[in-house]
Short mmCIF file of C-alpha atoms in Angstrom, two decimals:
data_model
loop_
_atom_site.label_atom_id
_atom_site.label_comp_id
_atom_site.label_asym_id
_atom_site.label_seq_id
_atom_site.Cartn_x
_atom_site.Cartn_y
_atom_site.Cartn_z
CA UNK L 1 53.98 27.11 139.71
CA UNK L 2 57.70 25.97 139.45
CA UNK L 3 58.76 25.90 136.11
CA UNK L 4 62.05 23.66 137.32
CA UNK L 5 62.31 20.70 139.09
CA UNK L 6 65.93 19.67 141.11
CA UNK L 7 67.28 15.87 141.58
CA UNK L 8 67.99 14.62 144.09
CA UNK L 9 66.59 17.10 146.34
CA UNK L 10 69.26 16.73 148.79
CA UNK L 11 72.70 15.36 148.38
CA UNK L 12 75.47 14.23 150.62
CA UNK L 13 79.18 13.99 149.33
CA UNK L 14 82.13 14.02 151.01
CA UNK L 15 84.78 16.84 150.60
CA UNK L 16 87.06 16.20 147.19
CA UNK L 17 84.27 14.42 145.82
CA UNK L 18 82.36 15.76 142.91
CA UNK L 19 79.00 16.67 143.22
CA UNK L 20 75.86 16.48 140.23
CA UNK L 21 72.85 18.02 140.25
CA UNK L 22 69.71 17.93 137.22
CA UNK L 23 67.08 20.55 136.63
CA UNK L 24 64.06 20.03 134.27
CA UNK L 25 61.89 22.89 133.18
CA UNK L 26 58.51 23.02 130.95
CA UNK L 27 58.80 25.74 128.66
CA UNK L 28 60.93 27.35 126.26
CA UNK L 29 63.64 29.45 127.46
CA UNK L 30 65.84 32.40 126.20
CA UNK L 31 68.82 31.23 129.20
CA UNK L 32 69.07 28.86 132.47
CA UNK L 33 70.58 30.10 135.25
CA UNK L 34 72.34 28.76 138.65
CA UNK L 35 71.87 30.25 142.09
CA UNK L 36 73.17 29.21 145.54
CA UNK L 37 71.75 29.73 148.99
CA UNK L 38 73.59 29.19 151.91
CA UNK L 39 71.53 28.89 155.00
CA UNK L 40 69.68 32.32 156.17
CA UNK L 41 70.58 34.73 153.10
CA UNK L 42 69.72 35.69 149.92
CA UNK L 43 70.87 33.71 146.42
CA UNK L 44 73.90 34.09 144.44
CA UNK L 45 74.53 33.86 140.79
CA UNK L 46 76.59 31.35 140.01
CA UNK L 47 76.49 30.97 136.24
CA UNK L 48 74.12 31.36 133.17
CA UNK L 49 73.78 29.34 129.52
CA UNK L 50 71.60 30.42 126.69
CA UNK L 51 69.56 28.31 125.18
CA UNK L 52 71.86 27.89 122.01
CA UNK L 53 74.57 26.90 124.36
CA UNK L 54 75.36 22.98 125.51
CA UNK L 55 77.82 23.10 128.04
CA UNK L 56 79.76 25.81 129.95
CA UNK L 57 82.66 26.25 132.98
CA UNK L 58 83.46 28.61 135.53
CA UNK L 59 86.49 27.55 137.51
CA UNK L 60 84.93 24.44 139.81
CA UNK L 61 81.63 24.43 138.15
CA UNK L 62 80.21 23.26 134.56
CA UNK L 63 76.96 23.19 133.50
CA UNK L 64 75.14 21.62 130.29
CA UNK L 65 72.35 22.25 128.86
CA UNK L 66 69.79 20.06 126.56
CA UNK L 67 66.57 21.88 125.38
CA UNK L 68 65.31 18.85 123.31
CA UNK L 69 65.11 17.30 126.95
CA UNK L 70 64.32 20.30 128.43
CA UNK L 71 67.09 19.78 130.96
CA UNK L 72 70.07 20.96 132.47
CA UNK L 73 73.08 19.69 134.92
CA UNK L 74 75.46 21.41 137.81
CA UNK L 75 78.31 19.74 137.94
CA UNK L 76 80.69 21.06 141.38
CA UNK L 77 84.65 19.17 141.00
CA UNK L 78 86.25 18.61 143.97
CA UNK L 79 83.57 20.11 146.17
CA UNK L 80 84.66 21.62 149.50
CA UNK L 81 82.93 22.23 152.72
CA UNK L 82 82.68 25.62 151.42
CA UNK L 83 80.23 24.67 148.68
CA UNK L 84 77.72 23.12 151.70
CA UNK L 85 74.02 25.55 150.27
CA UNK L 86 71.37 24.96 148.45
CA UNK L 87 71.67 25.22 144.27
CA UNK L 88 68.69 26.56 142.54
CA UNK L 89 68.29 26.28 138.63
CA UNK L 90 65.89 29.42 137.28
CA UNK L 91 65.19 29.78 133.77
CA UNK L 92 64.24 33.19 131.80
CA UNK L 93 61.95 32.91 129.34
CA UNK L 94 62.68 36.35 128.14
CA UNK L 95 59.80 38.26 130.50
CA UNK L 96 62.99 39.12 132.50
CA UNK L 97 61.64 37.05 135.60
CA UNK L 98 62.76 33.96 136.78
CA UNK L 99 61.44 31.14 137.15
CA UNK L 100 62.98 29.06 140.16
CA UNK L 101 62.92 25.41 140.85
CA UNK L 102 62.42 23.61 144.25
CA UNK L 103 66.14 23.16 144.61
CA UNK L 104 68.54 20.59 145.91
CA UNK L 105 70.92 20.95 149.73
CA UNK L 106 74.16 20.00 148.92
CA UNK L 107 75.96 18.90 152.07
CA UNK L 108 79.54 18.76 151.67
CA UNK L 109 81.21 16.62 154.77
CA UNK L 110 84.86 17.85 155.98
CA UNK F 1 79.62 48.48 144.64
CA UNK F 2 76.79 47.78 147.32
CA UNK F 3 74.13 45.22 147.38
CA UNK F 4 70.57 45.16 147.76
CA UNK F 5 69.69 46.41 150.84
CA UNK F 6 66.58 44.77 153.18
CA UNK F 7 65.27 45.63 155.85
CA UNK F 8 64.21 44.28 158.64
CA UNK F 9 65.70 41.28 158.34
CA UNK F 10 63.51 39.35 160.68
CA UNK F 11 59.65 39.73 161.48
CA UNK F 12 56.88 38.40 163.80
CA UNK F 13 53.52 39.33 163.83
CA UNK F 14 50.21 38.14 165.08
CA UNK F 15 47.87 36.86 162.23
CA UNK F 16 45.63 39.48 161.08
CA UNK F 17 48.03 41.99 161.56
CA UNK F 18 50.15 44.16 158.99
CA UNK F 19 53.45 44.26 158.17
CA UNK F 20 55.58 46.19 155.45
CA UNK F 21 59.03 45.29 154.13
CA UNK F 22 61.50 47.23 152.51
CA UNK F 23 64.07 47.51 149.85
CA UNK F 24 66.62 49.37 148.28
CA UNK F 25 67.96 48.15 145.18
CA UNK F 26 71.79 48.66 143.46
CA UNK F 27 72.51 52.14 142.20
CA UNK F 28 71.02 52.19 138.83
CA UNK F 29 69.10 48.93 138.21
CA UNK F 30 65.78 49.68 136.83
CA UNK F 31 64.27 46.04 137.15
CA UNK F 32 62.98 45.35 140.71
CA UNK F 33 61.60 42.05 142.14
CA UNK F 34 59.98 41.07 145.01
CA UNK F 35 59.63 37.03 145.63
CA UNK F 36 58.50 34.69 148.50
CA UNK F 37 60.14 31.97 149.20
CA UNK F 38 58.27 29.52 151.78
CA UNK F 39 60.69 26.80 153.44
CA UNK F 40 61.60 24.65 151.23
CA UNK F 41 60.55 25.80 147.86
CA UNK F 42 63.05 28.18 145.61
CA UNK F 43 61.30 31.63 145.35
CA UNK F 44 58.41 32.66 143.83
CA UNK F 45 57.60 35.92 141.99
CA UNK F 46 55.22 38.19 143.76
CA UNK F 47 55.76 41.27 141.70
CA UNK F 48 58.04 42.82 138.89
CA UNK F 49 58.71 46.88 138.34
CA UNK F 50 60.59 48.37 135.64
CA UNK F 51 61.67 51.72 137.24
CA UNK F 52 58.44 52.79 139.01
CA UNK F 53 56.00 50.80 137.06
CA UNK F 54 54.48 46.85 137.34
CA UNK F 55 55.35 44.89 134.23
CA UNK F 56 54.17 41.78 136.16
CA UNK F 57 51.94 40.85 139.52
CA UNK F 58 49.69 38.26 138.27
CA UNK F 59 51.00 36.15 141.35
CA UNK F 60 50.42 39.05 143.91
CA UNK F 61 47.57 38.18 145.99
CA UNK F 62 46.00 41.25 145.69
CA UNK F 63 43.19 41.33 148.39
CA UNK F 64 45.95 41.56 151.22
CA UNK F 65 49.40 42.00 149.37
CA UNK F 66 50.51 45.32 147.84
CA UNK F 67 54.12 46.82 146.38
CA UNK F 68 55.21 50.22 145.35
CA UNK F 69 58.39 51.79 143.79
CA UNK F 70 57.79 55.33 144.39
CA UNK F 71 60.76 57.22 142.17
CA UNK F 72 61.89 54.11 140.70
CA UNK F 73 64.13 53.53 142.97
CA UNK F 74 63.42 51.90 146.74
CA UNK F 75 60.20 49.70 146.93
CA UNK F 76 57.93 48.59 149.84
CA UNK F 77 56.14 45.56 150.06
CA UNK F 78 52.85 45.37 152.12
CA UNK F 79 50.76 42.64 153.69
CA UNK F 80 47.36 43.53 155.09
CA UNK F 81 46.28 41.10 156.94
CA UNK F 82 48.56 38.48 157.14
CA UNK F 83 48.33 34.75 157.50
CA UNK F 84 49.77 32.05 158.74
CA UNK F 85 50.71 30.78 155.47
CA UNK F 86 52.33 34.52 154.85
CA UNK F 87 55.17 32.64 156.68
CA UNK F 88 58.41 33.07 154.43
CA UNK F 89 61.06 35.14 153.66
CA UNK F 90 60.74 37.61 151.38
CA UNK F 91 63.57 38.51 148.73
CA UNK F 92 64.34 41.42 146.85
CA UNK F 93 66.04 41.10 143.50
CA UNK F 94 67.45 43.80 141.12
CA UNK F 95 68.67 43.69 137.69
CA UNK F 96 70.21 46.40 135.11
CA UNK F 97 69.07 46.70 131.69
CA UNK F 98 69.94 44.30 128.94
CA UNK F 99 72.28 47.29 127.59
CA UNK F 100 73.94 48.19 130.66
CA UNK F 101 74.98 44.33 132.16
CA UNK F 102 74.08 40.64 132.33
CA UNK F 103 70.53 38.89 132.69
CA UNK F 104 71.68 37.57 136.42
CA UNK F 105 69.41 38.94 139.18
CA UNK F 106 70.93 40.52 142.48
CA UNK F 107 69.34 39.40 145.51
CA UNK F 108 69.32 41.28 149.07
CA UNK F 109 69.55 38.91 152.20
CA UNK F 110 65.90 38.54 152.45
CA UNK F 111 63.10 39.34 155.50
CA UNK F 112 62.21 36.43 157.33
CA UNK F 113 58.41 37.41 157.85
CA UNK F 114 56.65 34.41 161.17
CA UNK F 115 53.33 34.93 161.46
CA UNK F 116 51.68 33.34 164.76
#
């Protein structure tokens, strides 16, 4: 079963425009990760918070992270055309394997 | 350094019939996955090796899905027969040890498997 769930599940911004997406998840977890799909290929790692961490940033992107919600947020500033995929949260619950959610399509309009 | 390597990248079979998939993870990860991921829907874990042993297919349908890692190093992922609802792509995932690098998975481009 999916341990995450994405809001909204699809989301249509326009370029320069910043762009939020939620994940909430079940269980306990040792980290939550980010992963983005663009059409037709495989995921990529965006970024990764342990569970004693609240909020992080990697250039465009910052994520936060509330375990007494069991919740977590993607923020993407200034989104480009570029960032048009879909964003997966996955958490680790320390088996090593993730656990994806159903994900949310970000369409970014030039 | 080079990615996870798939292959073949698209599929389509008959239902009923077989089909394998394979991969070939980065140089010196020991962690292997092998997830599904049906339109739609973020992947799902089919099976987990650590080198050339399973640490985890409880979600492997077993009566027609199989996986090996001979060597610990490429893996194979068999379906025998298949069925319509076999219909995904399939994704490949490595990871190095805890010691060695991050806790981020590496993901090949995936085998679009349509079965008719």
């Amino acid at each position: 079963s999916q341990q995450g769930e994405e809001d909204p599940q699809a989301l249509s911004i326009q370029e320069g425009e910043n762009a939020t997406m939620n994940c909430s998840y079940k269980t306990s977890i040792n980290n939550l990760q980010w992963y983005r799909q663009n059409s037709g290929r495989g995921l990529v790692h965006l970024i990764l918070i342990r569970s004693n961490e609240r909020e992080k940033h990697s250039g465009r992107l910052r994520v936060t992270l509330d375990t007494s919600k069991k919740s977590s947020s993607l923020l993407i500033t200034a989104s480009r055309a570029a960032d048009t995929a879909s964003y997966f949260c996955a958490t680790d619950t320390g088996r090593r394997a993730l656990t994806f959610g159903s994900g949310t399509r970000l369409q970014v309009q030039p | 350094e080079a990615g996870v390597a798939q292959s073949p990248r698209y599929k389509i079979i008959e239902k009923r019939q077989s089909v394998a998939f394979w991969c070939n993870p980065i140089s010196g990860h020991a962690t292997l996955y092998w997830y599904q991921q049906i339109l739609g829907q973020g992947p799902k874990l089919l099976i987990q090796f650590q080198n050339n042993g399973v640490v985890d297919d409880s979600q492997l349908p077993k009566d027609r899905f199989s996986a090996e890692r001979l060597k610990g190093v490429d893996s194979t992922l068999k379906i025998q027969p298949a069925k319509l609802e076999d219909s995904a792509v399939y994704l490949c995932a490595s990871r190095p040890d805890p010691g060695q690098g991050g806790n981020e998975q590496f993901f090949g481009p995936g085998t679009r498997l349509t079965v008719l």
